[in-house]
Amino acid sequence: MAFGTRVEGNLRRAEFRGNAGEYFGIWIVNILLTIITLGIYAAWAKVRRIRYFRGNTFLDGHSFDYHATGLQIFLGWFIAFVVISIINVVTSVYPLLGLVSPIAFMAILPFFIARSLRFNARVSSYRNIRFDFTGKAWGAFVSILLGGLVAVFSFGILAPLASRWSYRYIFNNLRYGDRGFETNPGVGAIYRGWLLPALMVVMGLLLAAAIGWLYVAPFVLDVTNNMDQYSKDEQVGLTIAAIYAVIIPIILVFVVAGIIYRVVVRNVVMNSMLFDKVHPLHSDLSRGGYFWIVLSNFLITVFSLGLMRPWAAVREARYLAEHSGITLKGDVGEVMSSILASGSAFSAEFLEIEGMDFGF
Amino acid sequence: MASDGVEIARGTWHPPKSNAAMAATLLADGVRLSIRLDGDGAIAYRDELPSVKVSDRIGSIPRRIMLHNDSTFETHDNDAIDGLLKAHRADRSGWISELEQFRPRLIGFVVLVFLLATLVYRYALPALVEVAVLVTPPAVPGWLASGTLASLDQTMLSASKLPLAEQQKIRAGFDEIAGFSTRGKANYNLNFRDGGFIGPNAFALPDGSLVITDALVEMAKGDMEMILGVLAHEIGHVEKNHSLRQMYRAAGLAGLIMLIAGDVGSGGEEVLTDGAALLSLSYSRSAESEADRISVDLMSKAGHDPAAIGRFFKLLEDRLGDKGGTSMLSTHPGTPERRNQIDEWAKEVGGGG
């Protein structure tokens, strides 16, 4: 049953078979029912959305599936909502607790991250076998929280190290049935991909500073020196305009650099990943190609008042699927049929808290 | 094999707890299901339809029947499965999939969504903001304000050059007015600064710290009532939690879009959150006129001229007249319009004007 999947040598690429028209119906009904039910349906809408995308992503003729129920996700959101509300009420009665609660939140965050990764893995399946995630909260604390802090406080210079830690935590703890994944992305490779986005950020900041120095500063000086010619309204308006003129380019540069960095990291991480110690995974997104898809999707979505979003989402899913794959070493039938569910992962009826959705 | 029933759909069978895949056919005899392997025609498993789990229909993704021995039958023939379910058991979720079909009525759904989204924006979002303000611990405005004044001092503001006597005079008047506010005098703290290029201005931080610039005091040319009117306006912003509201509004808008539209797309999420944060920089027109109203009320209660802030706007209006034209970037209501409103309110509360 290898129909529909492109096979190059032994590389099997994934394929996305969804289409915009079909997804448009699902998407608009999701929105309609979410509004009519005052947001409650959003949990069920999310399940239908993810099932549509997973169910249309085919590898070797079989699609992926997502087994979370709307009720599980709704309860996860509901519990998170109740906890946050309780914290707020208690803090307003005992304001001193306001100093403790952010620390407590940071302390339980790794637990939530690990649970969320496990939940998302366990509700995902391919060919009747579920994924599983065995990472613990301590690992999430070290690799994701500390890693994130390291990346921020080094002004992004150590971001590749942080990326390496977090992806190793996520994928080295990922299981498919009784088989594991492992990835060992080279720091050098991530740094090579990091150079371009880093350069973009530096250039962007210099450009913003130049705009500020050459255009905004003289303009502000003009306002200051000829104060009498401007009303308070105009001063406020002009000040805000000056701030926007500097801030908006900076934000754009960070968004663009962030997308390009993620593409590079995805390629490096997936290309250094092995399934069951022998079968290499593959990713060959092109920086320009993927960036063009994201940019044009964003513009088309905005200018169609959101109505082209289903088309854009399907287009992006298709691009991502077509540039991902796995090389199965040996007879595919034998490799596949030897995979068995490991007992713990295969329990369809468990109820878990979603907490936060990190996806994977 | 007539006893195993009629052919329903062709597909793939995954044996229990294994990801092996075998071409198979689903047979049904009433509610009794049988999986027949295409290879040798053997029956791999039998099950009862009413108690097996069948995945909901979503678009044309393959349907999965999860059988009791942890094996799965998978087929692309959605219609056949729907027919089977309709005939033999109550199918509860089918109507959603029916709605989702790409038919002309979706145009009606689009119109309905735009209509409802407008209602959500007009009524649900403001209501959410009110609830959020209500449950915000009192410590939060303090966190927001602490640091803001310090960083402003480092960048744009410098120490006031006003004579101490004048500062004390203004402070005394301010304390008197703040005494009539809901939060009380103790929760306000007036600061004098040289505003540099900010010019004649006054602003309030969410915790009740107010800043007035030397240029504004100079511009008033000794009109103490006018200065107090402007300060009462800033008290109004604090009383009504305008900055907190603005922040929640921006966050709520981004959150609602993400909740309702579901997937916003790569890049879209960042732009949305950053854009919403940028929006919170600007004040809304209704917040300004609400603060004007409070200025009128507080001034009247404290026995001052309630329409004093109107003179401040008159001053601005005269300058505006010199230059002509209104700024497109203005985030405040038109000055003449505000002045008229202030005069009317001042008459209402029975003061001058």
XYZ file of C-alpha atoms in Angstrom:
713
model
C 0.000 0.000 0.000
C 2.715 2.485 -0.902
C 0.462 4.531 -3.151
C 0.691 8.269 -3.056
C 3.982 8.594 -1.235
C 7.043 9.651 -3.181
C 9.891 7.237 -2.686
C 13.393 8.434 -3.612
C 15.870 5.678 -3.023
C 14.681 4.560 0.330
C 13.521 8.006 1.450
C 9.795 8.117 1.981
C 8.418 11.624 1.945
C 5.244 12.548 3.742
C 2.323 13.838 1.739
C -0.593 16.111 2.602
C -3.901 15.272 0.936
C -6.217 17.891 2.433
C -7.770 20.572 0.278
C -8.781 24.147 0.971
C -12.463 23.761 0.039
C -12.981 20.861 2.417
C -11.097 22.559 5.254
C -13.002 25.806 4.697
C -16.237 24.086 5.742
C -14.635 22.611 8.867
C -12.994 25.937 9.737
C -16.069 28.161 9.342
C -18.314 25.726 11.255
C -15.657 25.582 14.017
C -15.735 29.374 14.304
C -19.523 29.568 14.166
C -20.080 26.929 16.848
C -17.293 28.398 19.029
C -19.007 31.798 19.054
C -22.519 30.376 19.538
C -21.374 28.238 22.499
C -19.490 31.202 24.054
C -16.123 29.564 23.459
C -16.885 26.137 24.933
C -16.842 24.453 21.521
C -13.275 25.719 20.946
C -11.958 22.519 22.564
C -13.955 20.304 20.197
C -13.079 22.598 17.285
C -9.409 22.104 18.073
C -9.817 18.323 17.949
C -11.545 18.469 14.565
C -8.902 20.858 13.203
C -5.952 18.732 14.351
C -7.618 15.488 13.226
C -8.167 17.002 9.774
C -4.490 17.921 9.412
C -3.106 14.719 10.966
C -5.574 12.528 9.104
C -4.518 14.047 5.796
C -0.780 13.693 6.460
C 0.245 10.415 4.862
C 3.502 8.543 5.205
C 3.919 5.373 3.203
C 0.197 5.265 2.423
C -0.993 5.585 6.017
C -2.137 8.701 7.800
C -1.516 9.950 11.308
C -4.337 10.379 13.785
C -5.147 12.421 16.873
C -7.202 10.798 19.611
C -7.753 13.562 22.164
C -11.420 14.235 22.869
C -12.988 17.658 23.118
C -13.938 16.861 26.718
C -10.307 16.147 27.739
C -9.117 19.417 26.269
C -12.060 21.340 27.692
C -11.359 19.967 31.194
C -7.669 20.869 30.822
C -8.570 24.461 29.930
C -11.211 24.576 32.658
C -8.794 23.419 35.379
C -6.172 25.944 34.228
C -8.854 28.655 34.342
C -9.947 27.656 37.876
C -6.355 27.570 39.166
C -5.584 31.023 37.750
C -8.847 32.401 39.182
C -8.076 30.996 42.647
C -4.581 32.513 42.545
C -6.093 35.886 41.607
C -8.728 35.820 44.340
C -6.272 34.696 47.027
C -3.737 37.323 45.948
C -6.328 40.089 46.181
C -7.101 39.033 49.772
C -3.452 38.494 50.771
C -1.417 40.827 48.510
C 1.867 39.513 49.907
C 1.183 36.184 48.181
C 1.496 38.120 44.931
C 5.248 37.940 45.422
C 5.143 34.156 45.899
C 2.773 33.153 43.118
C 5.073 33.975 40.162
C 7.784 31.827 41.766
C 5.291 29.024 42.424
C 4.140 29.301 38.825
C 7.705 28.921 37.561
C 8.095 25.912 39.836
C 5.094 24.038 38.440
C 5.651 25.098 34.827
C 8.154 22.278 34.022
C 5.636 19.777 35.365
C 2.999 21.193 33.013
C 5.404 21.171 30.059
C 6.291 17.508 30.605
C 2.638 16.524 31.087
C 1.598 18.446 28.000
C 4.285 16.795 25.859
C 3.221 13.391 27.176
C -0.438 14.098 26.545
C 0.183 15.248 23.007
C 2.357 12.214 22.249
C -0.090 9.723 23.739
C -3.056 11.024 21.768
C -1.103 10.742 18.508
C -0.980 7.557 16.504
C 0.237 6.129 13.219
C -0.788 2.723 11.910
C -2.617 1.684 15.069
C 0.371 2.457 17.331
C 0.483 5.378 19.728
C 3.385 7.684 20.425
C 4.547 8.218 23.999
C 6.757 10.661 25.851
C 8.846 9.630 28.849
C 10.464 12.970 29.768
C 10.209 14.204 33.359
C 9.594 17.645 34.829
C 13.250 18.059 35.859
C 14.356 17.611 32.259
C 11.849 20.222 31.133
C 13.125 22.603 33.807
C 16.755 22.241 32.768
C 16.370 22.062 29.008
C 13.411 24.332 28.323
C 13.209 26.866 31.187
C 16.917 27.268 31.993
C 17.717 26.971 28.285
C 15.244 29.737 27.523
C 16.783 31.961 30.204
C 20.279 31.294 28.848
C 19.111 32.220 25.340
C 17.484 35.447 26.541
C 20.267 36.617 28.858
C 22.964 35.969 26.249
C 20.959 38.163 23.828
C 20.394 35.154 21.581
C 24.090 34.336 21.250
C 23.638 31.051 23.111
C 20.230 30.343 21.509
C 21.610 27.409 19.452
C 22.730 25.706 22.677
C 19.285 26.223 24.173
C 17.651 24.857 21.005
C 19.862 21.784 21.177
C 18.950 21.138 24.821
C 15.226 21.506 24.316
C 15.025 19.394 21.127
C 17.162 16.661 22.668
C 14.791 16.635 25.657
C 11.715 16.517 23.420
C 12.822 13.903 20.897
C 15.116 11.653 22.929
C 12.139 11.019 25.200
C 9.741 10.368 22.316
C 8.605 6.805 21.663
C 6.631 5.168 18.897
C 5.332 1.899 20.276
C 8.337 -0.019 21.633
C 10.857 2.054 19.620
C 12.519 5.337 20.473
C 13.783 8.389 18.645
C 17.080 10.086 19.231
C 18.573 13.263 17.939
C 21.985 14.738 18.495
C 22.056 17.943 16.463
C 25.547 19.414 16.179
C 25.968 22.807 17.802
C 28.154 23.826 14.848
C 25.382 23.045 12.368
C 22.809 25.033 14.345
C 25.258 27.938 14.643
C 25.814 27.927 10.876
C 22.064 28.289 10.426
C 21.898 30.821 13.252
C 24.328 33.194 11.490
C 21.877 34.568 8.921
C 19.017 35.328 11.356
C 21.524 36.762 13.868
C 22.969 38.979 11.158
C 19.429 40.038 10.221
C 18.677 41.033 13.825
C 21.923 43.024 14.120
C 21.327 44.741 10.765
C 17.715 45.369 11.718
C 18.690 46.991 15.013
C 21.320 49.121 13.278
C 18.761 50.130 10.674
C 16.233 51.041 13.366
C 18.911 53.056 15.169
C 19.764 54.780 11.881
C 16.108 55.601 11.236
C 15.895 56.882 14.789
C 19.041 58.963 14.461
C 18.570 60.345 10.952
C 14.804 60.834 10.759
C 13.084 60.507 14.120
C 15.567 62.493 16.236
C 15.681 65.601 13.961
C 11.915 65.405 13.738
C 11.592 65.270 17.542
C 14.051 68.156 17.853
C 11.918 70.143 15.427
C 8.858 69.492 17.582
C 10.805 70.446 20.714
C 12.205 73.664 19.296
C 8.959 74.803 17.735
C 6.772 73.602 20.579
C 4.343 76.489 20.088
C 3.445 75.300 16.611
C 2.136 71.937 17.804
C -0.908 71.174 19.952
C -0.823 68.655 22.789
C -2.801 66.308 20.557
C -0.216 66.548 17.843
C 2.668 66.159 20.276
C 1.146 62.934 21.583
C 0.381 61.747 18.058
C 3.832 62.610 16.736
C 5.593 61.038 19.712
C 3.633 57.818 19.213
C 4.359 57.914 15.473
C 8.080 58.325 16.206
C 8.017 55.351 18.594
C 6.147 53.237 16.004
C 8.620 54.215 13.285
C 11.397 52.606 15.345
C 9.535 49.745 17.058
C 7.633 48.301 14.084
C 10.749 47.574 11.954
C 12.402 45.971 15.016
C 9.404 43.681 15.603
C 9.285 42.738 11.913
C 12.980 41.866 11.911
C 12.566 39.673 14.996
C 9.550 37.863 13.501
C 11.322 37.233 10.178
C 14.587 36.148 11.825
C 12.625 33.897 14.194
C 10.896 32.084 11.321
C 14.165 31.565 9.451
C 15.922 30.323 12.596
C 13.133 27.805 13.267
C 13.399 26.462 9.708
C 17.131 25.909 10.099
C 16.786 24.262 13.498
C 14.025 21.982 12.217
C 16.233 20.810 9.334
C 19.257 20.251 11.556
C 17.302 18.505 14.314
C 15.306 16.230 11.993
C 18.271 15.370 9.786
C 20.243 14.260 12.836
C 17.341 12.206 14.158
C 17.177 8.431 14.065
C 14.130 6.294 14.586
C 14.883 3.027 16.374
C 18.641 3.803 16.142
C 18.857 3.012 12.393
C 16.225 4.819 10.321
C 17.185 8.468 9.641
C 14.550 11.181 9.436
C 14.701 13.860 6.788
C 13.786 17.522 6.466
C 14.746 19.838 3.614
C 12.723 23.026 4.035
C 14.281 25.865 2.113
C 14.631 29.106 4.065
C 13.434 31.249 1.172
C 10.707 28.848 0.102
C 9.199 28.453 3.536
C 9.531 32.128 4.338
C 7.757 33.011 1.093
C 4.896 30.647 2.032
C 4.551 32.214 5.497
C 4.758 35.795 4.201
C 2.346 35.364 1.301
C -0.028 33.341 3.503
C -0.048 36.134 6.070
C -0.722 38.842 3.474
C -3.410 36.821 1.688
C -5.111 36.053 5.016
C -5.102 39.699 6.071
C -6.318 41.063 2.739
C -9.098 38.458 2.478
C -10.320 39.432 5.976
C -9.308 35.977 7.182
C -11.418 34.110 4.622
C -8.368 32.669 2.829
C -6.906 31.322 6.084
C -8.036 27.718 5.337
C -6.315 27.886 1.950
C -3.158 29.285 3.585
C -3.169 26.647 6.332
C -3.534 23.796 3.817
C -0.756 25.292 1.673
C 1.630 25.472 4.617
C 0.772 21.925 5.775
C 1.398 20.617 2.253
C 4.787 22.329 2.044
C 5.870 21.043 5.473
C 4.748 17.484 4.705
C 6.405 17.342 1.289
C 9.731 18.403 2.768
C 9.727 15.818 5.534
C 10.367 12.115 5.410
C 12.060 9.021 6.767
C 14.501 6.567 5.234
C 13.585 3.030 6.266
C 16.577 0.709 6.263
C 15.701 -2.823 5.212
C 12.416 -4.328 4.062
C 9.742 -1.785 4.883
C 7.138 -4.448 5.600
C 9.395 -6.205 8.091
C 10.511 -3.001 9.783
C 6.933 -1.908 10.187
C 5.298 -5.128 11.281
C 7.895 -5.665 14.001
C 6.776 -2.563 15.865
C 4.513 -3.296 18.812
C 2.642 -1.084 21.192
C 4.400 -0.788 24.518
C 1.767 -1.460 27.121
C 1.676 1.837 28.979
C 1.135 4.013 25.932
C -1.800 2.056 24.673
C -4.581 3.047 27.003
C -7.259 4.767 25.037
C -9.427 5.779 27.944
C -7.047 7.727 30.177
C -7.981 11.241 31.118
C -5.120 13.672 31.296
C -4.858 17.379 31.798
C -3.647 19.103 28.722
C -2.319 22.062 30.673
C -0.525 23.841 27.882
C -0.214 22.912 24.269
C 3.360 22.912 23.065
C 2.615 20.694 20.112
C 5.437 18.741 18.603
C -19.269 -16.905 3.580
C -22.818 -15.710 3.458
C -23.086 -16.030 7.235
C -20.568 -13.200 7.724
C -22.865 -10.699 6.014
C -22.566 -8.223 3.181
C -19.464 -6.289 2.149
C -19.501 -2.785 3.614
C -16.108 -1.266 2.832
C -12.623 -2.196 1.729
C -9.684 -0.948 3.726
C -6.777 -1.935 5.963
C -6.702 -4.008 9.131
C -4.059 -3.473 11.801
C -3.672 -6.565 14.064
C -3.898 -6.027 17.857
C -1.161 -3.810 19.328
C 0.833 -3.977 16.119
C 1.322 -1.611 13.231
C 1.364 -4.289 10.598
C -1.186 -3.497 7.883
C -3.247 -6.016 5.908
C -5.680 -5.327 3.087
C -9.116 -6.349 4.379
C -12.851 -6.006 3.856
C -15.417 -5.064 6.462
C -18.495 -7.268 6.450
C -21.700 -6.702 8.375
C -24.579 -8.987 9.243
C -26.967 -6.735 11.124
C -24.926 -5.399 14.049
C -22.319 -8.135 13.751
C -19.064 -6.999 12.110
C -16.442 -9.239 10.556
C -12.990 -8.363 9.242
C -12.105 -10.542 6.245
C -8.480 -10.516 5.085
C -8.164 -10.044 1.345
C -5.182 -12.385 1.129
C -6.619 -15.711 2.174
C -10.230 -14.760 2.849
C -9.878 -15.677 6.519
C -11.986 -13.869 9.116
C -9.486 -12.025 11.303
C -11.886 -10.789 13.973
C -15.573 -10.425 14.781
C -17.150 -7.666 16.840
C -20.497 -6.021 17.674
C -21.231 -2.655 16.053
C -23.089 -0.940 18.929
C -20.097 -1.113 21.279
C -17.101 -0.440 19.007
C -15.577 3.026 18.700
C -15.869 4.615 15.274
C -13.973 7.844 14.645
C -16.072 10.865 13.674
C -16.231 11.866 10.047
C -14.031 14.874 9.301
C -13.667 15.821 5.654
C -12.379 12.807 3.755
C -9.755 11.621 6.247
C -9.761 7.839 6.690
C -12.319 6.455 9.124
C -11.116 4.149 11.911
C -13.100 1.431 13.632
C -11.366 0.557 16.898
C -12.230 -3.023 17.725
C -12.270 -4.631 21.155
C -9.039 -6.602 20.800
C -7.069 -3.379 20.125
C -7.050 -3.992 16.407
C -8.152 -1.286 13.990
C -9.953 -1.329 10.664
C -9.275 1.711 8.537
C -11.102 2.783 5.373
C -11.481 5.782 3.055
C -15.093 4.824 2.321
C -16.749 7.346 4.627
C -20.194 7.054 3.041
C -20.318 3.303 3.580
C -19.474 3.711 7.280
C -22.072 6.479 7.637
C -24.666 4.206 6.025
C -23.786 1.385 8.415
C -23.934 3.653 11.476
C -27.259 5.206 10.418
C -28.819 1.805 9.939
C -27.726 0.272 13.224
C -26.981 2.850 15.860
C -27.745 6.411 16.831
C -25.110 8.592 15.201
C -24.781 11.754 17.245
C -21.909 13.627 15.650
C -22.852 13.264 11.981
C -24.679 16.589 11.838
C -21.479 18.596 12.340
C -19.807 16.855 9.422
C -23.012 17.489 7.433
C -22.776 21.223 8.208
C -19.122 21.280 7.148
C -19.808 20.113 3.579
C -18.648 22.652 0.977
C -22.082 23.898 -0.053
C -23.523 27.365 -0.892
C -24.993 27.665 2.621
C -21.430 28.203 3.906
C -21.770 31.744 2.495
C -24.569 32.232 5.017
C -22.271 30.918 7.764
C -19.599 33.429 6.727
C -22.109 36.297 6.977
C -23.293 34.979 10.344
C -19.698 34.716 11.615
C -18.944 38.316 10.630
C -22.159 39.450 12.332
C -21.447 37.498 15.525
C -17.782 38.563 15.543
C -18.930 42.189 15.508
C -21.204 41.494 18.480
C -18.369 39.757 20.341
C -16.107 42.732 19.690
C -18.740 45.245 20.793
C -20.145 43.470 23.852
C -18.224 40.352 24.910
C -14.754 41.908 24.775
C -15.653 44.925 26.974
C -17.426 42.577 29.406
C -14.353 40.334 29.598
C -12.167 43.374 30.241
C -14.436 44.453 33.118
C -14.261 40.977 34.693
C -10.464 40.928 34.319
C -10.123 44.376 35.952
C -12.403 43.215 38.785
C -10.311 40.115 39.594
C -6.904 41.769 39.146
C -5.038 41.745 42.480
C -4.315 45.288 43.698
C -0.591 44.547 43.586
C -0.573 44.338 39.774
C -0.854 48.091 38.976
C 2.093 48.602 41.334
C 4.221 46.103 39.389
C 3.226 47.784 36.129
C 4.125 51.251 37.400
C 7.301 50.409 39.304
C 10.107 50.693 36.857
C 8.160 52.752 34.343
C 8.861 56.044 36.128
C 12.447 54.988 36.821
C 13.091 54.235 33.147
C 11.343 57.451 32.059
C 13.583 59.352 34.456
C 16.625 57.813 32.814
C 15.526 58.543 29.269
C 13.189 61.492 28.827
C 12.588 63.207 32.160
C 14.914 65.214 34.361
C 14.546 66.957 37.727
C 12.027 69.789 37.903
C 13.338 73.348 37.799
C 10.176 74.794 39.327
C 10.608 76.834 42.526
C 9.821 74.734 45.591
C 7.153 77.190 46.747
C 5.220 76.767 43.520
C 5.537 72.984 43.731
C 4.163 73.049 47.273
C 1.241 75.242 46.244
C 0.278 72.855 43.435
C 0.764 69.826 45.698
C -1.537 71.282 48.347
C -4.284 71.861 45.770
C -3.741 68.412 44.329
C -3.979 66.696 47.747
C -7.248 68.496 48.409
C -8.748 67.257 45.115
C -7.355 63.715 45.499
C -9.112 63.641 48.879
C -12.439 63.645 47.022
C -11.462 60.711 44.771
C -12.681 57.161 45.441
C -9.179 55.836 46.124
C -8.385 58.678 48.509
C -5.453 61.051 48.914
C -3.079 58.405 50.323
C -3.098 56.445 47.077
C -1.865 59.322 44.923
C 1.616 60.652 44.582
C 2.411 63.763 42.527
C 5.815 64.129 40.859
C 7.305 67.239 39.205
C 9.645 66.731 36.252
C 11.269 68.648 33.452
C 9.767 66.867 30.447
C 12.311 67.854 27.784
C 10.810 67.290 24.351
C 7.605 65.872 25.854
C 6.629 69.507 26.374
C 3.602 70.666 28.387
C 2.163 67.389 29.606
C 0.823 65.392 32.512
C 0.368 61.651 32.767
C -0.654 59.033 35.286
C 0.813 55.599 36.045
C -1.613 52.809 36.988
C -0.600 52.790 40.677
C -1.609 56.441 41.218
C 1.759 58.084 40.542
C 1.206 61.303 38.566
C 3.786 63.277 36.656
C 3.393 66.928 35.628
C 5.986 68.674 33.467
C 7.440 72.134 34.105
C 6.355 73.224 30.622
C 2.706 72.653 31.507
C 2.974 74.737 34.699
C 4.698 77.500 32.735
C 2.096 77.365 29.988
C -0.670 77.855 32.587
C 0.875 81.261 33.454
C -0.306 81.090 37.057
C -3.788 79.726 36.310
C -3.796 77.295 39.272
C -7.346 76.150 38.574
C -6.318 75.031 35.109
C -3.376 73.000 36.438
C -5.639 71.344 39.012
C -8.196 70.627 36.286
C -5.552 68.781 34.247
C -4.393 66.844 37.333
C -8.010 65.911 38.148
C -8.245 64.569 34.595
C -5.217 62.335 35.247
C -6.788 61.186 38.540
C -9.752 60.157 36.366
C -7.487 57.853 34.310
C -6.246 56.183 37.503
C -9.726 55.888 39.056
C -11.072 54.147 35.960
C -8.001 51.876 35.570
C -7.631 53.038 31.983
C -4.150 51.665 31.405
C -5.064 48.273 32.878
C -8.216 48.216 30.748
C -6.234 49.108 27.645
C -3.798 46.288 28.331
C -6.541 43.705 28.887
C -8.321 44.924 25.778
C -5.263 44.322 23.633
C -4.558 40.942 25.217
C -8.236 39.945 25.091
C -8.518 40.823 21.410
C -5.456 38.747 20.524
C -6.734 35.900 22.735
C -10.229 35.942 21.237
C -8.884 35.807 17.701
C -6.663 32.864 18.607
C -9.487 31.054 20.441
C -12.082 31.618 17.742
C -10.044 31.277 14.566
C -8.043 28.384 16.049
C -4.971 28.461 13.859
C -3.570 31.872 13.102
C -0.522 30.558 11.289
C 3.245 30.947 11.650
C 4.195 34.587 11.979
C 0.544 35.543 12.447
C 0.653 34.793 16.153
C 3.724 36.935 16.775
C 2.397 39.821 14.728
C -0.912 39.571 16.562
C 0.580 39.657 20.070
C 3.091 42.389 19.262
C 0.510 44.396 17.352
C -1.923 44.165 20.258
C 0.797 45.378 22.636
C 1.512 48.327 20.332
C -2.171 49.205 20.240
C -2.198 49.460 24.020
C 0.180 52.426 23.756
C -2.572 54.667 22.532
C -5.452 55.917 24.570
C -8.974 55.586 23.349
C -11.338 58.498 22.823
C -13.882 57.269 25.334
C -11.229 57.000 28.069
C -10.265 60.649 27.484
C -13.788 61.953 27.746
C -14.420 59.768 30.801
C -11.410 61.379 32.463
C -12.707 64.844 31.449
C -16.004 64.052 33.152
C -14.223 63.017 36.347
C -12.153 66.200 36.253
C -15.380 68.243 36.163
C -16.915 66.251 39.040
C -13.822 66.317 41.288
C -13.190 70.032 40.734
C -16.807 70.787 41.557
C -16.708 68.681 44.737
C -13.509 70.389 45.873
C -15.134 73.801 45.351
C -12.982 74.719 42.347
C -13.981 75.822 38.885
C -15.295 72.609 37.234
C -14.727 73.938 33.721
C -11.067 74.809 34.409
C -9.717 71.979 32.262
C -11.704 73.482 29.400
C -9.384 76.515 29.537
C -6.447 74.180 28.991
C -8.123 72.918 25.848
C -8.895 76.497 24.808
C -5.195 77.213 25.037
C -4.452 74.178 22.854
C -7.207 75.114 20.460
C -5.758 78.584 19.969
C -2.419 77.061 19.081
C -4.149 74.597 16.804
C -5.845 77.573 15.154
C -2.425 79.149 14.537
C -1.240 76.093 12.739
C -4.487 74.877 11.277
C -5.601 71.343 10.556
C -5.839 68.405 12.922
C -3.310 65.622 13.122
C -4.387 62.355 11.561
C -2.464 60.577 14.273
C -4.437 62.156 17.061
C -5.661 59.593 19.553
C -7.599 62.159 21.554
C -11.069 63.496 20.697
C -11.282 66.790 18.836
C -10.517 69.642 21.206
C -13.526 71.923 20.439
C -15.821 68.940 20.918
C -14.282 68.171 24.306
C -14.565 71.781 25.397
C -18.272 71.913 24.588
C -18.848 68.735 26.545
C -16.896 70.048 29.530
C -18.914 73.264 29.555
C -22.168 71.303 29.514
C -21.066 69.034 32.364
C -19.861 72.030 34.342
C -23.336 73.581 34.038
C -24.886 70.267 35.143
C -22.839 70.065 38.341
C -23.768 73.666 38.988
C -20.391 75.340 38.895
C -19.086 78.086 36.650
C -18.356 77.407 32.980
